[in-house]
Amino acid sequence: EVKLVESGGGLVLPGASLKLSCIVSGFTFSDYWMRWVRQAPGKGLEFIGEIKPDGSKTNYAPSMKGRFTISRDNAKNTLYLQMSSVRSEDTATYYCARRHGGYPRYYFDYWGQGVMVTVSS
Amino acid sequence: EIVLTQSPTTMAASPGEKVTLTCRASSSVSYMHWYQQRSGTSPKLWIYETSKLASGVPNRFSGSGSGTSYSLTINSMETEDAATYYCQQGSSYPPTFGSGTKLEIK
């Protein structure tokens, strides 16, 4: 069974940093591109970025470049999202997801349960 | 970036009713994918590559479309289908989602 489990969320002060983790099981982690998506309360889904299977390349949505860093540790089956200089607008549930399909069919076939990040003083 | 516009934003359907949700892209895309999100849960892949049902999805669901216009249809609405449905394109980077259609049961 494929499982993705996020952790590391919580209440964080504006301007602080936070690192989210996503531990996966049930598939060969090192074979897949992995992605992060967020959802502000009551809002839609927003793509953050993705990372290549070997970790050598990352791509980010233009609006996310600069304050978010995606990394992975294939030995630990773990995906990370480093968030820096967080703002109130970063308050959201953060999901890790697996990318599936080849171009131009890319889609998200498995999602974690999500982790809530609240930015507030 | 490609903008996906979903309509309607919200709708309510009676059990047994036929339902059609639409998703229009600002530029042509090769495929459309759909996700179901029930309240308080994470999104689930529902329809991929425009018309293929994800594992476990009832066959009362179907997807169609091409170019800039796509749709998700429920042949006969059931209570368990009440959820928000999002379309998503992966043909052009970055991948983008529609703002969702909230489907309620009457």
XYZ file of N, CA and C in Angstrom:
681
model
N 0.847 -1.206 0.000
C 0.000 0.000 0.000
C 0.877 1.249 0.000
N 0.590 2.150 -0.915
C 1.335 3.412 -0.979
C 0.879 4.338 0.148
N 1.861 4.866 0.861
C 1.545 5.815 1.939
C 2.522 6.976 1.890
N 1.992 8.170 2.125
C 2.791 9.379 2.252
C 2.325 10.068 3.531
N 3.249 10.336 4.420
C 2.890 10.900 5.714
C 3.732 12.141 5.980
N 3.052 13.295 6.005
C 3.739 14.551 6.269
C 3.832 14.824 7.771
N 4.842 15.611 8.126
C 4.990 16.042 9.519
C 5.790 17.334 9.547
N 5.817 17.957 10.723
C 6.638 19.141 10.900
C 5.890 20.456 10.913
N 4.583 20.397 10.746
C 3.805 21.628 10.724
C 3.543 22.161 12.120
N 2.794 23.254 12.157
C 2.440 23.846 13.444
C 2.343 25.352 13.333
N 2.377 26.012 14.499
C 2.309 27.468 14.559
C 3.720 28.043 14.480
N 3.921 28.982 13.583
C 5.249 29.560 13.391
C 5.126 31.077 13.278
N 6.110 31.771 13.784
C 6.100 33.229 13.754
C 6.445 33.753 12.364
N 5.871 34.880 11.984
C 6.256 35.502 10.705
C 7.763 35.743 10.667
N 8.361 35.435 9.505
C 9.792 35.617 9.330
C 10.630 34.418 9.721
N 10.022 33.444 10.368
C 10.759 32.257 10.811
C 10.913 31.242 9.674
N 11.618 30.162 9.989
C 11.807 29.067 9.039
C 11.177 27.800 9.584
N 10.862 26.905 8.664
C 10.202 25.655 9.050
C 10.554 24.609 8.012
N 10.750 23.373 8.473
C 11.044 22.294 7.532
C 10.017 21.199 7.685
N 9.325 20.904 6.596
C 8.340 19.838 6.577
C 8.981 18.566 6.035
N 8.490 17.431 6.515
C 8.963 16.136 6.030
C 7.799 15.323 5.507
N 8.109 14.413 4.615
C 7.117 13.495 4.065
C 7.791 12.134 3.921
N 7.367 11.201 4.752
C 7.934 9.852 4.702
C 7.012 8.984 3.859
N 7.608 8.279 2.911
C 6.797 7.471 2.006
C 7.100 5.990 2.195
N 6.146 5.167 1.801
C 6.313 3.719 1.828
C 5.394 3.107 0.777
N 5.674 1.874 0.443
C 4.805 1.161 -0.501
C 5.206 1.276 -1.951
N 6.278 2.018 -2.238
C 6.791 2.085 -3.597
C 8.274 2.458 -3.527
N 8.957 2.322 -4.648
C 10.382 2.640 -4.709
C 10.535 4.143 -4.862
N 10.781 4.793 -3.744
C 10.824 6.261 -3.664
C 11.786 6.851 -4.684
N 12.936 6.205 -4.838
C 13.996 6.751 -5.690
C 13.678 6.657 -7.179
N 12.524 6.111 -7.526
C 12.125 6.022 -8.937
C 11.244 7.179 -9.379
N 10.782 7.998 -8.426
C 9.729 8.959 -8.748
C 10.107 10.408 -8.473
N 9.633 11.290 -9.374
C 9.581 12.711 -9.062
C 8.551 12.884 -7.946
N 8.852 13.784 -7.041
C 7.945 14.062 -5.932
C 7.638 15.560 -5.911
N 6.444 15.885 -5.415
C 5.971 17.265 -5.463
C 5.379 17.719 -4.136
N 5.310 19.027 -3.979
C 4.606 19.641 -2.862
C 3.511 20.547 -3.427
N 2.369 20.494 -2.754
C 1.205 21.309 -3.111
C 0.656 21.880 -1.809
N 0.123 23.082 -1.843
C -0.477 23.627 -0.633
C -1.901 24.096 -0.889
N -2.639 24.231 0.210
C -4.035 24.640 0.133
C -4.337 25.552 1.315
N -4.526 26.830 1.038
C -4.895 27.774 2.084
C -6.298 27.433 2.581
N -6.626 27.790 3.811
C -7.939 27.451 4.368
C -9.083 27.910 3.476
N -9.936 26.983 3.086
C -11.093 27.303 2.267
C -10.784 27.632 0.815
N -9.534 27.425 0.415
C -9.113 27.786 -0.945
C -8.753 26.561 -1.772
N -8.268 26.811 -2.992
C -7.922 25.735 -3.897
C -6.493 25.251 -3.732
N -6.071 24.413 -4.663
C -4.764 23.768 -4.613
C -3.736 24.577 -5.392
N -2.535 24.687 -4.809
C -1.479 25.492 -5.421
C -0.195 24.683 -5.472
N 0.361 24.501 -6.654
C 1.599 23.758 -6.842
C 2.776 24.576 -6.321
N 3.647 23.914 -5.554
C 4.842 24.585 -5.030
C 6.053 24.242 -5.877
N 6.339 22.966 -6.026
C 7.502 22.553 -6.786
C 7.673 21.049 -6.774
N 8.758 20.608 -7.402
C 9.012 19.178 -7.541
C 10.503 18.897 -7.548
N 10.837 17.623 -7.332
C 12.235 17.219 -7.302
C 12.400 15.910 -8.054
N 13.497 15.834 -8.771
C 13.842 14.682 -9.578
C 14.119 13.470 -8.684
N 13.978 12.242 -9.212
C 14.222 11.055 -8.390
C 15.563 11.016 -7.674
N 16.654 11.449 -8.340
C 17.959 11.384 -7.681
C 18.292 12.653 -6.903
N 17.370 13.594 -6.882
C 17.558 14.829 -6.131
C 18.414 15.874 -6.827
N 18.805 15.627 -8.064
C 19.751 16.516 -8.730
C 19.099 17.745 -9.365
N 17.783 17.733 -9.431
C 17.101 18.864 -10.080
C 15.792 19.162 -9.371
N 15.530 20.450 -9.221
C 14.255 20.891 -8.656
C 13.625 21.936 -9.589
N 12.322 21.954 -9.602
C 11.577 22.967 -10.333
C 10.551 23.569 -9.375
N 10.359 24.860 -9.479
C 9.414 25.542 -8.612
C 8.432 26.354 -9.438
N 7.228 26.513 -8.905
C 6.304 27.464 -9.493
C 6.934 28.857 -9.370
N 6.779 29.701 -10.367
C 7.409 31.033 -10.319
C 7.095 31.796 -9.038
N 5.879 31.661 -8.545
C 5.485 32.418 -7.344
C 6.115 31.855 -6.075
N 6.706 30.683 -6.157
C 7.272 30.014 -4.988
C 8.792 30.072 -4.946
N 9.405 30.548 -6.018
C 10.864 30.552 -6.084
C 11.441 31.487 -5.028
N 12.502 31.024 -4.402
C 13.251 31.889 -3.507
C 13.072 31.589 -2.022
N 11.854 31.266 -1.587
C 11.635 31.038 -0.144
C 11.375 29.568 0.183
N 11.195 28.757 -0.838
C 10.928 27.339 -0.624
C 12.047 26.512 -1.260
N 12.488 25.485 -0.541
C 13.519 24.589 -1.057
C 13.076 23.152 -0.839
N 13.046 22.406 -1.937
C 12.658 20.995 -1.869
C 13.916 20.142 -1.929
N 13.966 19.131 -1.097
C 15.086 18.188 -1.099
C 14.556 16.804 -0.751
N 15.425 15.823 -0.844
C 15.016 14.459 -0.527
C 16.188 13.650 -0.025
N 15.871 12.601 0.717
C 16.874 11.639 1.173
C 16.332 10.271 0.788
N 16.852 9.734 -0.295
C 16.321 8.459 -0.787
C 16.624 7.297 0.164
N 17.676 7.408 0.920
C 18.008 6.347 1.885
C 16.975 6.288 3.012
N 16.333 7.424 3.259
C 15.340 7.492 4.333
C 13.914 7.552 3.796
N 13.773 7.429 2.475
C 12.439 7.517 1.846
C 11.691 8.774 2.284
N 12.414 9.879 2.311
C 11.843 11.100 2.875
C 12.029 12.284 1.936
N 10.967 13.038 1.789
C 10.923 14.270 1.018
C 10.839 15.424 2.000
N 11.473 16.547 1.649
C 11.474 17.701 2.538
C 11.014 18.963 1.812
N 10.455 19.888 2.619
C 10.156 21.223 2.132
C 10.667 22.207 3.183
N 11.709 22.946 2.825
C 12.241 23.981 3.695
C 11.554 25.291 3.347
N 10.934 25.901 4.351
C 10.256 27.170 4.159
C 11.014 28.231 4.950
N 11.293 29.369 4.317
C 11.998 30.426 5.021
C 11.228 31.739 4.907
N 11.519 32.654 5.832
C 10.862 33.975 5.849
C 9.356 33.843 5.638
N 8.749 32.996 6.438
C 7.329 32.708 6.218
C 6.462 33.938 6.492
N 5.354 33.991 5.795
C 4.417 35.107 5.900
C 3.038 34.554 6.218
N 2.129 35.420 6.579
C 0.773 34.961 6.898
C 0.130 34.261 5.699
N 0.495 34.691 4.502
C -0.067 34.073 3.282
C 0.388 32.631 3.090
N 1.394 32.199 3.825
C 1.869 30.814 3.743
C 1.044 29.881 4.633
N 0.107 30.436 5.383
C -0.780 29.607 6.194
C -1.597 28.704 5.278
N -1.429 27.396 5.457
C -2.059 26.444 4.543
C -1.819 25.026 5.042
N -2.526 24.099 4.418
C -2.203 22.686 4.559
C -1.250 22.338 3.426
N -0.152 21.685 3.783
C 0.865 21.322 2.804
C 0.808 19.818 2.547
N 0.725 19.473 1.270
C 0.652 18.076 0.861
C 1.892 17.691 0.065
N 2.398 16.496 0.326
C 3.355 15.914 -0.608
C 2.562 14.980 -1.522
N 3.053 14.829 -2.731
C 2.348 14.000 -3.708
C 3.348 13.397 -4.674
N 2.980 12.292 -5.227
C 3.832 11.623 -6.201
C 3.434 12.039 -7.612
N 4.429 12.345 -8.415
C 4.153 12.667 -9.804
C 4.081 11.375 -10.605
N 3.095 11.323 -11.503
C 2.963 10.156 -12.367
C 2.738 10.599 -13.802
N 3.080 9.732 -14.692
C 2.837 9.998 -16.109
C 4.033 10.642 -16.767
N 4.074 10.524 -18.093
C 5.107 11.190 -18.863
C 4.525 12.417 -19.531
N 5.394 13.304 -19.987
C 4.917 14.495 -20.676
C 4.049 14.110 -21.861
N 2.920 14.751 -22.121
C 2.306 15.869 -21.381
C 1.208 15.431 -20.426
N 1.390 14.237 -19.839
C 0.324 13.659 -19.021
C 0.514 13.821 -17.520
N 1.485 14.603 -17.082
C 1.817 14.620 -15.655
C 0.600 14.854 -14.772
N 0.475 13.987 -13.754
C -0.574 14.188 -12.759
C -0.069 13.680 -11.406
N -0.885 13.870 -10.371
C -0.518 13.533 -9.002
C -1.311 12.282 -8.618
N -0.649 11.127 -8.520
C -1.443 9.927 -8.307
C -1.630 9.537 -6.846
N -0.728 9.923 -5.983
C -0.898 9.664 -4.553
C -0.565 10.916 -3.767
N -1.351 11.153 -2.717
C -1.209 12.327 -1.869
C -1.072 11.911 -0.400
N -0.350 12.728 0.339
C -0.325 12.519 1.775
C -1.589 13.084 2.404
N -1.689 12.942 3.714
C -2.867 13.431 4.433
C -2.791 14.933 4.702
N -1.614 15.504 4.509
C -1.440 16.933 4.682
C -0.985 17.312 6.078
N -0.272 18.434 6.152
C 0.163 18.978 7.447
C -0.132 20.472 7.452
N -0.688 20.942 8.551
C -1.115 22.333 8.632
C 0.025 23.208 9.128
N 0.227 24.323 8.452
C 1.183 25.333 8.884
C 0.413 26.632 9.104
N 0.538 27.186 10.290
C -0.128 28.445 10.606
C 0.939 29.484 10.931
N 0.936 30.576 10.181
C 1.899 31.652 10.398
C 1.174 32.795 11.100
N 1.566 33.032 12.336
C 0.883 34.060 13.126
C 1.748 34.474 14.299
N 1.627 35.732 14.670
C 2.347 36.221 15.838
C 1.466 36.118 17.086
N 1.423 31.048 -17.405
C 0.866 29.845 -16.846
C -0.587 29.688 -17.314
N -0.985 28.430 -17.473
C -2.335 28.164 -17.962
C -3.330 28.271 -16.810
N -4.360 29.055 -17.040
C -5.413 29.245 -16.037
C -6.574 28.315 -16.369
N -7.015 27.584 -15.356
C -8.157 26.691 -15.512
C -9.362 27.290 -14.796
N -10.471 27.415 -15.518
C -11.686 27.998 -14.955
C -12.759 26.919 -14.869
N -13.196 26.642 -13.659
C -14.200 25.620 -13.450
C -15.570 26.237 -13.256
N -16.582 25.559 -13.776
C -17.955 26.013 -13.563
C -18.884 24.809 -13.432
N -19.949 24.948 -12.616
C -20.159 26.104 -11.748
C -19.217 26.059 -10.546
N -19.240 27.097 -9.743
C -18.422 27.132 -8.532
C -19.019 26.188 -7.484
N -20.324 26.239 -7.392
C -21.057 25.392 -6.458
C -22.335 24.923 -7.136
N -22.721 23.710 -6.843
C -24.006 23.228 -7.337
C -24.525 22.142 -6.414
N -25.844 21.952 -6.467
C -26.472 20.891 -5.694
C -27.267 20.013 -6.646
N -27.178 18.714 -6.431
C -27.882 17.767 -7.287
C -28.645 16.765 -6.434
N -29.746 16.301 -6.963
C -30.558 15.299 -6.275
C -30.032 13.905 -6.590
N -30.228 12.957 -5.688
C -29.847 11.572 -5.991
C -30.478 11.114 -7.296
N -29.664 10.493 -8.149
C -30.142 10.022 -9.433
C -30.009 11.017 -10.571
N -29.722 12.260 -10.236
C -29.611 13.302 -11.263
C -28.290 13.190 -12.014
N -28.298 13.571 -13.269
C -27.072 13.624 -14.064
C -26.383 14.963 -13.809
N -25.056 14.914 -13.600
C -24.296 16.112 -13.252
C -23.133 16.278 -14.205
N -22.905 17.494 -14.674
C -21.745 17.778 -15.523
C -21.005 18.983 -14.983
N -19.718 18.778 -14.726
C -18.831 19.845 -14.284
C -17.891 20.170 -15.440
N -17.597 21.458 -15.614
C -16.747 21.827 -16.740
C -15.475 22.530 -16.283
N -14.475 22.442 -17.117
C -13.172 23.044 -16.856
C -12.665 23.597 -18.182
N -12.420 24.890 -18.206
C -11.926 25.526 -19.427
C -10.506 26.038 -19.192
N -9.621 25.766 -20.148
C -8.224 26.173 -20.040
C -7.978 27.430 -20.869
N -7.070 28.270 -20.380
C -6.767 29.524 -21.086
C -5.967 29.286 -22.369
N -5.333 28.110 -22.461
C -4.655 27.672 -23.683
C -4.894 26.179 -23.830
N -4.698 25.692 -25.016
C -4.952 24.274 -25.273
C -4.022 23.374 -24.451
N -4.595 22.329 -23.874
C -3.817 21.332 -23.146
C -4.099 19.957 -23.742
N -3.180 19.047 -23.538
C -3.309 17.723 -24.154
C -4.236 16.800 -23.371
N -4.210 16.961 -22.067
C -5.021 16.111 -21.197
C -5.515 16.933 -20.007
N -6.568 16.434 -19.391
C -7.042 17.023 -18.144
C -7.194 15.905 -17.124
N -6.866 16.245 -15.882
C -7.000 15.297 -14.786
C -7.940 15.902 -13.745
N -8.619 15.042 -13.008
C -9.592 15.490 -12.010
C -9.322 14.836 -10.654
N -9.566 15.602 -9.614
C -9.374 15.123 -8.250
C -10.649 15.360 -7.451
N -10.934 14.423 -6.562
C -12.039 14.592 -5.638
C -11.478 14.877 -4.263
N -12.055 15.879 -3.601
C -11.635 16.171 -2.232
C -12.872 16.281 -1.357
N -13.023 15.330 -0.483
C -14.111 15.405 0.499
C -13.648 16.282 1.649
N -14.599 16.830 2.375
C -14.312 17.788 3.429
C -13.347 17.196 4.449
N -12.277 17.909 4.732
C -11.328 17.493 5.755
C -10.357 16.411 5.347
N -10.354 16.064 4.065
C -9.434 15.019 3.610
C -8.550 15.543 2.476
N -7.549 14.766 2.112
C -6.666 15.181 1.029
C -7.301 14.843 -0.323
N -6.854 15.525 -1.375
C -7.384 15.218 -2.716
C -7.039 13.792 -3.121
N -7.919 13.220 -3.938
C -7.681 11.889 -4.487
C -7.750 11.985 -6.006
N -6.821 11.337 -6.680
C -6.909 11.253 -8.126
C -8.217 10.567 -8.479
N -8.984 11.180 -9.375
C -10.301 10.635 -9.708
C -10.378 10.215 -11.170
N -10.018 11.114 -12.052
C -9.976 10.819 -13.484
C -8.635 11.332 -14.007
N -7.931 10.513 -14.776
C -6.662 10.946 -15.329
C -6.664 10.793 -16.845
N -5.784 11.560 -17.463
C -5.680 11.554 -18.926
C -7.056 11.711 -19.570
N -7.778 12.672 -19.061
C -9.079 13.123 -19.576
C -10.248 12.175 -19.287
N -10.033 10.860 -19.514
C -11.192 9.969 -19.480
C -10.973 8.654 -18.739
N -9.803 8.460 -18.147
C -9.526 7.186 -17.476
C -9.869 7.294 -15.998
N -10.638 6.347 -15.500
C -11.024 6.367 -14.091
C -9.909 5.800 -13.227
N -9.602 6.508 -12.143
C -8.618 5.996 -11.192
C -9.184 4.762 -10.496
N -8.304 4.012 -9.887
C -8.700 2.789 -9.218
C -9.782 3.050 -8.165
N -10.836 2.274 -8.221
C -11.898 2.379 -7.232
C -12.976 3.394 -7.545
N -12.815 4.154 -8.603
C -13.820 5.170 -8.957
C -15.003 4.497 -9.657
N -16.208 4.760 -9.177
C -17.386 4.104 -9.775
C -17.567 4.478 -11.241
N -18.100 3.556 -12.006
C -18.222 3.819 -13.449
C -19.394 4.724 -13.806
N -20.081 5.278 -12.812
C -21.048 6.340 -13.112
C -20.330 7.655 -13.430
N -19.031 7.707 -13.153
C -18.209 8.865 -13.499
C -17.612 8.681 -14.886
N -17.496 9.784 -15.604
C -16.791 9.755 -16.875
C -16.175 11.120 -17.131
N -15.175 11.151 -17.981
C -14.513 12.392 -18.333
C -14.363 12.485 -19.831
N -14.394 13.716 -20.336
C -14.235 13.917 -21.773
C -13.699 15.304 -22.032
N -13.397 15.553 -23.291
C -12.964 16.875 -23.686
C -11.697 16.866 -24.503
N -11.332 18.042 -24.962
C -10.087 18.224 -25.714
C -9.799 19.711 -25.804
N -8.560 20.020 -26.179
C -8.183 21.409 -26.380
C -8.324 22.270 -25.140
N -9.305 23.139 -25.115
C -9.487 24.041 -23.969
C -10.747 23.739 -23.172
N -11.486 22.712 -23.534
C -12.746 22.440 -22.863
C -12.865 20.985 -22.437
N -13.050 20.788 -21.145
C -13.118 19.451 -20.576
C -14.287 19.354 -19.602
N -14.739 18.123 -19.369
C -15.853 17.957 -18.444
C -15.751 16.642 -17.685
N -16.355 16.650 -16.520
C -16.523 15.461 -15.696
C -18.022 15.270 -15.552
N -18.493 14.067 -15.800
C -19.929 13.793 -15.736
C -20.196 12.669 -14.747
N -21.238 12.847 -13.968
C -21.741 11.787 -13.097
C -23.099 11.386 -13.680
N -23.217 10.136 -14.053
C -24.430 9.663 -14.712
C -25.651 9.719 -13.808
N -25.433 9.382 -12.557
C -26.532 9.310 -11.611
C -25.985 9.633 -10.232
N -26.232 10.846 -9.792
C -25.658 11.358 -8.544
C -25.988 10.476 -7.354
N -24.960 10.216 -6.526
C -25.177 9.505 -5.275
C -24.665 10.358 -4.123
N -25.148 10.071 -2.931
C -24.814 10.860 -1.748
C -23.306 10.952 -1.551
N -22.619 9.852 -1.777
C -21.173 9.801 -1.547
C -20.374 10.646 -2.544
N -21.025 11.146 -3.578
C -20.327 11.952 -4.582
C -20.209 13.421 -4.163
N -20.850 13.776 -3.073
C -20.760 15.155 -2.584
C -19.316 15.438 -2.163
N -18.700 16.427 -2.808
C -17.282 16.728 -2.608
C -16.940 17.930 -3.478
N -15.688 18.364 -3.370
C -15.179 19.373 -4.293
C -14.313 18.679 -5.326
N -14.509 19.045 -6.575
C -13.760 18.442 -7.679
C -12.870 19.507 -8.314
N -11.603 19.150 -8.470
C -10.621 20.049 -9.078
C -10.108 19.453 -10.379
N -9.990 20.289 -11.398
C -9.305 19.848 -12.602
C -7.854 20.304 -12.525
N -6.990 19.656 -13.293
C -5.553 19.964 -13.263
C -4.946 19.653 -14.621
N -4.092 20.541 -15.090
C -3.374 20.275 -16.339
C -1.895 20.087 -16.038
N -1.295 19.152 -16.779
C 0.132 18.889 -16.616
C 0.870 19.012 -17.931
N 0.213 19.627 -18.913
C 0.836 19.741 -20.240
C 1.820 20.891 -20.316
N 1.610 21.892 -19.496
C 2.435 23.086 -19.524
C 2.905 23.387 -18.110
N 4.192 23.764 -17.984
C 4.735 24.044 -16.650
C 4.474 25.510 -16.274
N 4.063 25.808 -15.032
C 3.835 24.868 -13.937
C 2.480 24.188 -14.041
N 2.348 23.023 -13.449
C 1.019 22.403 -13.402
C 0.067 23.316 -12.633
N -1.138 23.418 -13.100
C -2.111 24.296 -12.460
C -3.419 23.561 -12.215
N -4.145 24.076 -11.227
C -5.432 23.520 -10.842
C -6.529 24.559 -11.074
N -7.718 24.059 -11.345
C -8.874 24.937 -11.321
C -9.218 25.277 -9.882
N -10.131 26.216 -9.707
C -10.499 26.667 -8.361
C -11.523 25.748 -7.704
N -11.975 24.755 -8.433
C -12.837 23.741 -7.844
C -14.325 23.977 -8.054
N -15.066 22.874 -8.098
C -16.534 22.916 -8.080
C -16.985 22.137 -6.858
N -17.715 22.815 -5.993
C -18.260 22.143 -4.819
C -19.612 21.551 -5.174
N -19.711 20.254 -5.082
C -20.924 19.542 -5.445
C -21.608 19.049 -4.180
N -22.833 19.482 -3.998
C -23.587 19.109 -2.807
C -24.780 18.251 -3.191
N -25.293 17.527 -2.217
C -26.470 16.691 -2.447
C -27.704 17.449 -1.990
N -28.750 17.397 -2.834
C -29.993 18.093 -2.489
C -30.818 17.243 -1.542
